[in-house]
Amino acid sequence: MAWFRRRKDSGGAPGQRGANRADLEHLEEFVRSRRGVEAFIEPRTTVTETTVLLIAHDGEWTRRRIDSPEGARRFAHRLAIPIYDVALVGYPQRMRDFNERRKRAAGA
């Protein structure tokens, strides 16, 4: 009986998925529509894949999966934006300030 056979996932380990076209288009649109955008590579964890975090001059941010740290660097270089490793430099204060402003606005 084949009732209990598991389907094999052709995408590698369970839950793994790199950036798809929609992810890259979202990131590109964020860069095109905001000023002073910088990219930050967030390393892969046991829960999430490698991600790239884009932060605008005012602290507004977005995050999407990316294939690898090298893929994030290629993306940033193609769009001519600075890129940093968040494990080395941390998150910028403007992002924390933006999150705090949003939290206060939602509670008001």
Short mmCIF file of N, CA and C in Angstrom, two decimals:
data_model
loop_
_atom_site.label_atom_id
_atom_site.label_comp_id
_atom_site.label_asym_id
_atom_site.label_seq_id
_atom_site.Cartn_x
_atom_site.Cartn_y
_atom_site.Cartn_z
N MET A 1 0.83 -1.18 0.00
CA MET A 1 0.00 0.00 0.00
C MET A 1 0.87 1.24 0.00
N ALA A 2 0.45 2.22 -0.73
CA ALA A 2 1.22 3.45 -0.88
C ALA A 2 0.61 4.62 -0.11
N TRP A 3 -0.29 4.36 0.78
CA TRP A 3 -0.97 5.43 1.49
C TRP A 3 -0.04 6.30 2.33
N PHE A 4 0.97 5.71 2.89
CA PHE A 4 1.81 6.42 3.84
C PHE A 4 3.16 6.84 3.28
N ARG A 5 3.33 6.71 2.00
CA ARG A 5 4.58 7.17 1.39
C ARG A 5 4.61 8.69 1.38
N ARG A 6 5.77 9.22 1.59
CA ARG A 6 5.93 10.68 1.55
C ARG A 6 6.43 11.10 0.18
N ARG A 7 5.90 12.22 -0.27
CA ARG A 7 6.39 12.79 -1.53
C ARG A 7 7.74 13.42 -1.27
N LYS A 8 8.62 13.25 -2.21
CA LYS A 8 9.92 13.90 -2.11
C LYS A 8 9.81 15.33 -2.59
N ASP A 9 10.41 16.22 -1.83
CA ASP A 9 10.44 17.63 -2.19
C ASP A 9 11.67 17.86 -3.06
N SER A 10 11.48 18.28 -4.27
CA SER A 10 12.61 18.47 -5.18
C SER A 10 13.38 19.74 -4.90
N GLY A 11 12.92 20.56 -3.96
CA GLY A 11 13.54 21.85 -3.68
C GLY A 11 14.65 21.81 -2.65
N GLY A 12 15.13 20.63 -2.28
CA GLY A 12 16.19 20.56 -1.27
C GLY A 12 15.59 20.22 0.08
N ALA A 13 16.18 20.76 1.13
CA ALA A 13 15.72 20.49 2.49
C ALA A 13 14.33 21.10 2.71
N PRO A 14 13.57 20.53 3.62
CA PRO A 14 12.23 21.05 3.87
C PRO A 14 12.25 22.52 4.24
N GLY A 15 11.32 23.27 3.66
CA GLY A 15 11.19 24.67 4.00
C GLY A 15 12.16 25.60 3.30
N GLN A 16 13.09 25.08 2.55
CA GLN A 16 14.06 25.94 1.89
C GLN A 16 13.50 26.46 0.58
N ARG A 17 13.67 27.76 0.38
CA ARG A 17 13.26 28.39 -0.87
C ARG A 17 14.08 29.65 -1.02
N GLY A 18 14.69 29.80 -2.16
CA GLY A 18 15.43 31.02 -2.43
C GLY A 18 14.50 32.09 -2.94
N ALA A 19 15.08 33.18 -3.38
CA ALA A 19 14.29 34.28 -3.90
C ALA A 19 13.63 33.88 -5.21
N ASN A 20 12.37 34.27 -5.37
CA ASN A 20 11.73 34.06 -6.66
C ASN A 20 11.60 35.42 -7.34
N ARG A 21 11.05 35.43 -8.52
CA ARG A 21 10.94 36.68 -9.29
C ARG A 21 10.12 37.74 -8.55
N ALA A 22 9.04 37.33 -7.90
CA ALA A 22 8.20 38.28 -7.16
C ALA A 22 8.99 38.93 -6.02
N ASP A 23 9.82 38.15 -5.34
CA ASP A 23 10.66 38.71 -4.26
C ASP A 23 11.59 39.78 -4.81
N LEU A 24 12.28 39.45 -5.90
CA LEU A 24 13.23 40.39 -6.48
C LEU A 24 12.54 41.64 -7.01
N GLU A 25 11.37 41.47 -7.62
CA GLU A 25 10.63 42.64 -8.12
C GLU A 25 10.20 43.54 -6.98
N HIS A 26 9.77 42.96 -5.87
CA HIS A 26 9.39 43.76 -4.70
C HIS A 26 10.59 44.56 -4.19
N LEU A 27 11.74 43.91 -4.08
CA LEU A 27 12.94 44.59 -3.60
C LEU A 27 13.35 45.71 -4.55
N GLU A 28 13.32 45.44 -5.85
CA GLU A 28 13.69 46.45 -6.84
C GLU A 28 12.76 47.66 -6.77
N GLU A 29 11.46 47.41 -6.62
CA GLU A 29 10.49 48.50 -6.52
C GLU A 29 10.72 49.33 -5.26
N PHE A 30 11.07 48.68 -4.17
CA PHE A 30 11.37 49.41 -2.94
C PHE A 30 12.55 50.34 -3.16
N VAL A 31 13.59 49.86 -3.81
CA VAL A 31 14.77 50.69 -4.07
C VAL A 31 14.42 51.85 -4.99
N ARG A 32 13.65 51.59 -6.05
CA ARG A 32 13.28 52.64 -7.01
C ARG A 32 12.39 53.72 -6.40
N SER A 33 11.56 53.35 -5.43
CA SER A 33 10.56 54.27 -4.93
C SER A 33 10.93 54.98 -3.62
N ARG A 34 12.13 54.75 -3.12
CA ARG A 34 12.56 55.39 -1.87
C ARG A 34 13.96 55.95 -1.99
N ARG A 35 14.27 56.89 -1.12
CA ARG A 35 15.60 57.50 -1.11
C ARG A 35 16.50 56.81 -0.09
N GLY A 36 17.80 56.87 -0.35
CA GLY A 36 18.81 56.45 0.61
C GLY A 36 18.70 55.01 1.07
N VAL A 37 18.34 54.10 0.19
CA VAL A 37 18.16 52.70 0.58
C VAL A 37 19.50 52.02 0.74
N GLU A 38 19.63 51.27 1.83
CA GLU A 38 20.79 50.43 2.08
C GLU A 38 20.31 49.00 2.28
N ALA A 39 21.15 48.04 1.92
CA ALA A 39 20.81 46.63 2.05
C ALA A 39 21.60 46.01 3.20
N PHE A 40 20.96 45.08 3.88
CA PHE A 40 21.59 44.35 4.98
C PHE A 40 21.33 42.87 4.78
N ILE A 41 22.39 42.07 4.79
CA ILE A 41 22.26 40.62 4.64
C ILE A 41 21.97 40.03 6.01
N GLU A 42 20.87 39.28 6.10
CA GLU A 42 20.56 38.56 7.33
C GLU A 42 20.86 37.08 7.09
N PRO A 43 21.68 36.47 7.94
CA PRO A 43 22.10 35.09 7.69
C PRO A 43 20.98 34.09 7.85
N ARG A 44 21.16 32.96 7.26
CA ARG A 44 20.23 31.85 7.37
C ARG A 44 20.20 31.37 8.82
N THR A 45 19.02 31.02 9.27
CA THR A 45 18.87 30.44 10.61
C THR A 45 18.18 29.09 10.47
N THR A 46 17.88 28.45 11.58
CA THR A 46 17.16 27.18 11.51
C THR A 46 15.71 27.38 11.08
N VAL A 47 15.21 28.61 11.20
CA VAL A 47 13.82 28.90 10.87
C VAL A 47 13.66 29.58 9.51
N THR A 48 14.61 30.45 9.14
CA THR A 48 14.47 31.22 7.90
C THR A 48 15.69 31.05 7.01
N GLU A 49 15.46 31.27 5.74
CA GLU A 49 16.55 31.28 4.77
C GLU A 49 17.30 32.60 4.87
N THR A 50 18.36 32.74 4.09
CA THR A 50 19.07 34.02 4.00
C THR A 50 18.10 35.06 3.46
N THR A 51 18.10 36.23 4.09
CA THR A 51 17.22 37.30 3.64
C THR A 51 18.03 38.56 3.42
N VAL A 52 17.46 39.46 2.64
CA VAL A 52 18.05 40.79 2.47
C VAL A 52 17.02 41.78 3.00
N LEU A 53 17.50 42.67 3.84
CA LEU A 53 16.67 43.70 4.46
C LEU A 53 17.05 45.02 3.82
N LEU A 54 16.07 45.72 3.27
CA LEU A 54 16.31 47.03 2.67
C LEU A 54 15.74 48.09 3.61
N ILE A 55 16.55 49.10 3.91
CA ILE A 55 16.13 50.17 4.81
C ILE A 55 16.32 51.51 4.12
N ALA A 56 15.25 52.29 4.05
CA ALA A 56 15.27 53.61 3.42
C ALA A 56 15.81 54.65 4.40
N HIS A 57 15.98 55.87 3.91
CA HIS A 57 16.56 56.95 4.72
C HIS A 57 15.74 57.25 5.98
N ASP A 58 14.42 57.03 5.92
CA ASP A 58 13.56 57.35 7.06
C ASP A 58 13.32 56.16 7.98
N GLY A 59 13.96 55.03 7.69
CA GLY A 59 13.82 53.84 8.52
C GLY A 59 12.80 52.84 8.03
N GLU A 60 12.01 53.22 7.03
CA GLU A 60 11.06 52.27 6.45
C GLU A 60 11.85 51.10 5.90
N TRP A 61 11.33 49.89 6.06
CA TRP A 61 12.10 48.72 5.66
C TRP A 61 11.21 47.64 5.05
N THR A 62 11.87 46.73 4.36
CA THR A 62 11.23 45.54 3.82
C THR A 62 12.25 44.42 3.82
N ARG A 63 11.78 43.20 3.84
CA ARG A 63 12.66 42.03 3.90
C ARG A 63 12.10 40.96 2.97
N ARG A 64 13.00 40.31 2.24
CA ARG A 64 12.62 39.19 1.38
C ARG A 64 13.75 38.16 1.37
N ARG A 65 13.36 36.94 1.04
CA ARG A 65 14.37 35.88 0.89
C ARG A 65 15.26 36.17 -0.30
N ILE A 66 16.47 35.67 -0.18
CA ILE A 66 17.44 35.81 -1.27
C ILE A 66 18.18 34.47 -1.35
N ASP A 67 18.72 34.16 -2.50
CA ASP A 67 19.34 32.85 -2.70
C ASP A 67 20.53 32.59 -1.78
N SER A 68 21.35 33.60 -1.55
CA SER A 68 22.57 33.43 -0.77
C SER A 68 23.13 34.81 -0.42
N PRO A 69 24.08 34.87 0.49
CA PRO A 69 24.72 36.17 0.75
C PRO A 69 25.36 36.75 -0.52
N GLU A 70 25.95 35.90 -1.33
CA GLU A 70 26.54 36.39 -2.58
C GLU A 70 25.46 36.90 -3.53
N GLY A 71 24.30 36.25 -3.56
CA GLY A 71 23.18 36.73 -4.36
C GLY A 71 22.70 38.10 -3.89
N ALA A 72 22.71 38.32 -2.59
CA ALA A 72 22.34 39.63 -2.04
C ALA A 72 23.35 40.69 -2.46
N ARG A 73 24.63 40.35 -2.44
CA ARG A 73 25.66 41.30 -2.87
C ARG A 73 25.52 41.65 -4.35
N ARG A 74 25.25 40.64 -5.18
CA ARG A 74 25.05 40.89 -6.61
C ARG A 74 23.85 41.81 -6.83
N PHE A 75 22.76 41.56 -6.09
CA PHE A 75 21.56 42.38 -6.19
C PHE A 75 21.89 43.83 -5.84
N ALA A 76 22.55 44.05 -4.72
CA ALA A 76 22.88 45.41 -4.27
C ALA A 76 23.83 46.10 -5.25
N HIS A 77 24.80 45.40 -5.75
CA HIS A 77 25.75 46.00 -6.70
C HIS A 77 25.05 46.36 -8.00
N ARG A 78 24.13 45.51 -8.44
CA ARG A 78 23.38 45.78 -9.67
C ARG A 78 22.55 47.06 -9.55
N LEU A 79 22.00 47.30 -8.35
CA LEU A 79 21.18 48.49 -8.13
C LEU A 79 21.99 49.65 -7.54
N ALA A 80 23.28 49.46 -7.39
CA ALA A 80 24.20 50.50 -6.89
C ALA A 80 23.79 51.03 -5.52
N ILE A 81 23.49 50.10 -4.59
CA ILE A 81 23.19 50.50 -3.22
C ILE A 81 24.21 49.84 -2.29
N PRO A 82 24.52 50.48 -1.16
CA PRO A 82 25.46 49.88 -0.22
C PRO A 82 24.86 48.63 0.42
N ILE A 83 25.72 47.69 0.76
CA ILE A 83 25.26 46.45 1.40
C ILE A 83 26.17 46.14 2.58
N TYR A 84 25.55 45.69 3.67
CA TYR A 84 26.26 45.38 4.90
C TYR A 84 25.82 44.02 5.41
N ASP A 85 26.63 43.43 6.25
CA ASP A 85 26.29 42.18 6.91
C ASP A 85 25.74 42.55 8.29
N VAL A 86 24.47 42.25 8.53
CA VAL A 86 23.83 42.66 9.78
C VAL A 86 24.49 41.99 10.99
N ALA A 87 25.09 40.84 10.81
CA ALA A 87 25.78 40.17 11.91
C ALA A 87 27.02 40.96 12.34
N LEU A 88 27.56 41.76 11.44
CA LEU A 88 28.76 42.55 11.77
C LEU A 88 28.42 43.97 12.21
N VAL A 89 27.44 44.59 11.59
CA VAL A 89 27.16 46.01 11.87
C VAL A 89 25.88 46.24 12.67
N GLY A 90 25.01 45.24 12.77
CA GLY A 90 23.75 45.41 13.48
C GLY A 90 22.72 46.15 12.65
N TYR A 91 21.56 46.38 13.26
CA TYR A 91 20.48 47.10 12.59
C TYR A 91 20.63 48.60 12.88
N PRO A 92 20.40 49.45 11.89
CA PRO A 92 20.55 50.89 12.12
C PRO A 92 19.46 51.44 13.04
N GLN A 93 19.82 52.47 13.78
CA GLN A 93 18.89 53.10 14.71
C GLN A 93 17.64 53.61 14.01
N ARG A 94 17.78 54.09 12.78
CA ARG A 94 16.62 54.64 12.08
C ARG A 94 15.53 53.59 11.86
N MET A 95 15.92 52.32 11.74
CA MET A 95 14.93 51.25 11.60
C MET A 95 14.19 51.06 12.93
N ARG A 96 14.90 51.05 14.03
CA ARG A 96 14.27 50.91 15.34
C ARG A 96 13.33 52.10 15.62
N ASP A 97 13.79 53.31 15.25
CA ASP A 97 12.96 54.50 15.43
C ASP A 97 11.67 54.41 14.60
N PHE A 98 11.79 53.94 13.36
CA PHE A 98 10.63 53.78 12.49
C PHE A 98 9.64 52.79 13.11
N ASN A 99 10.14 51.66 13.60
CA ASN A 99 9.27 50.66 14.23
C ASN A 99 8.57 51.23 15.45
N GLU A 100 9.27 52.02 16.23
CA GLU A 100 8.68 52.64 17.42
C GLU A 100 7.58 53.63 17.02
N ARG A 101 7.83 54.43 15.98
CA ARG A 101 6.80 55.38 15.51
C ARG A 101 5.56 54.63 15.04
N ARG A 102 5.73 53.54 14.32
CA ARG A 102 4.59 52.75 13.85
C ARG A 102 3.82 52.14 15.02
N LYS A 103 4.56 51.66 16.01
CA LYS A 103 3.91 51.06 17.18
C LYS A 103 3.07 52.10 17.92
N ARG A 104 3.63 53.31 18.11
CA ARG A 104 2.89 54.38 18.79
C ARG A 104 1.66 54.80 17.98
N ALA A 105 1.80 54.90 16.66
CA ALA A 105 0.68 55.30 15.80
C ALA A 105 -0.43 54.26 15.83
N ALA A 106 -0.08 52.99 15.89
CA ALA A 106 -1.09 51.93 15.92
C ALA A 106 -1.83 51.90 17.25
N GLY A 107 -1.15 52.30 18.32
CA GLY A 107 -1.78 52.30 19.64
C GLY A 107 -2.58 53.55 19.92
N ALA A 108 -2.42 54.57 19.10
CA ALA A 108 -3.12 55.84 19.35
C ALA A 108 -4.54 55.85 18.86
#
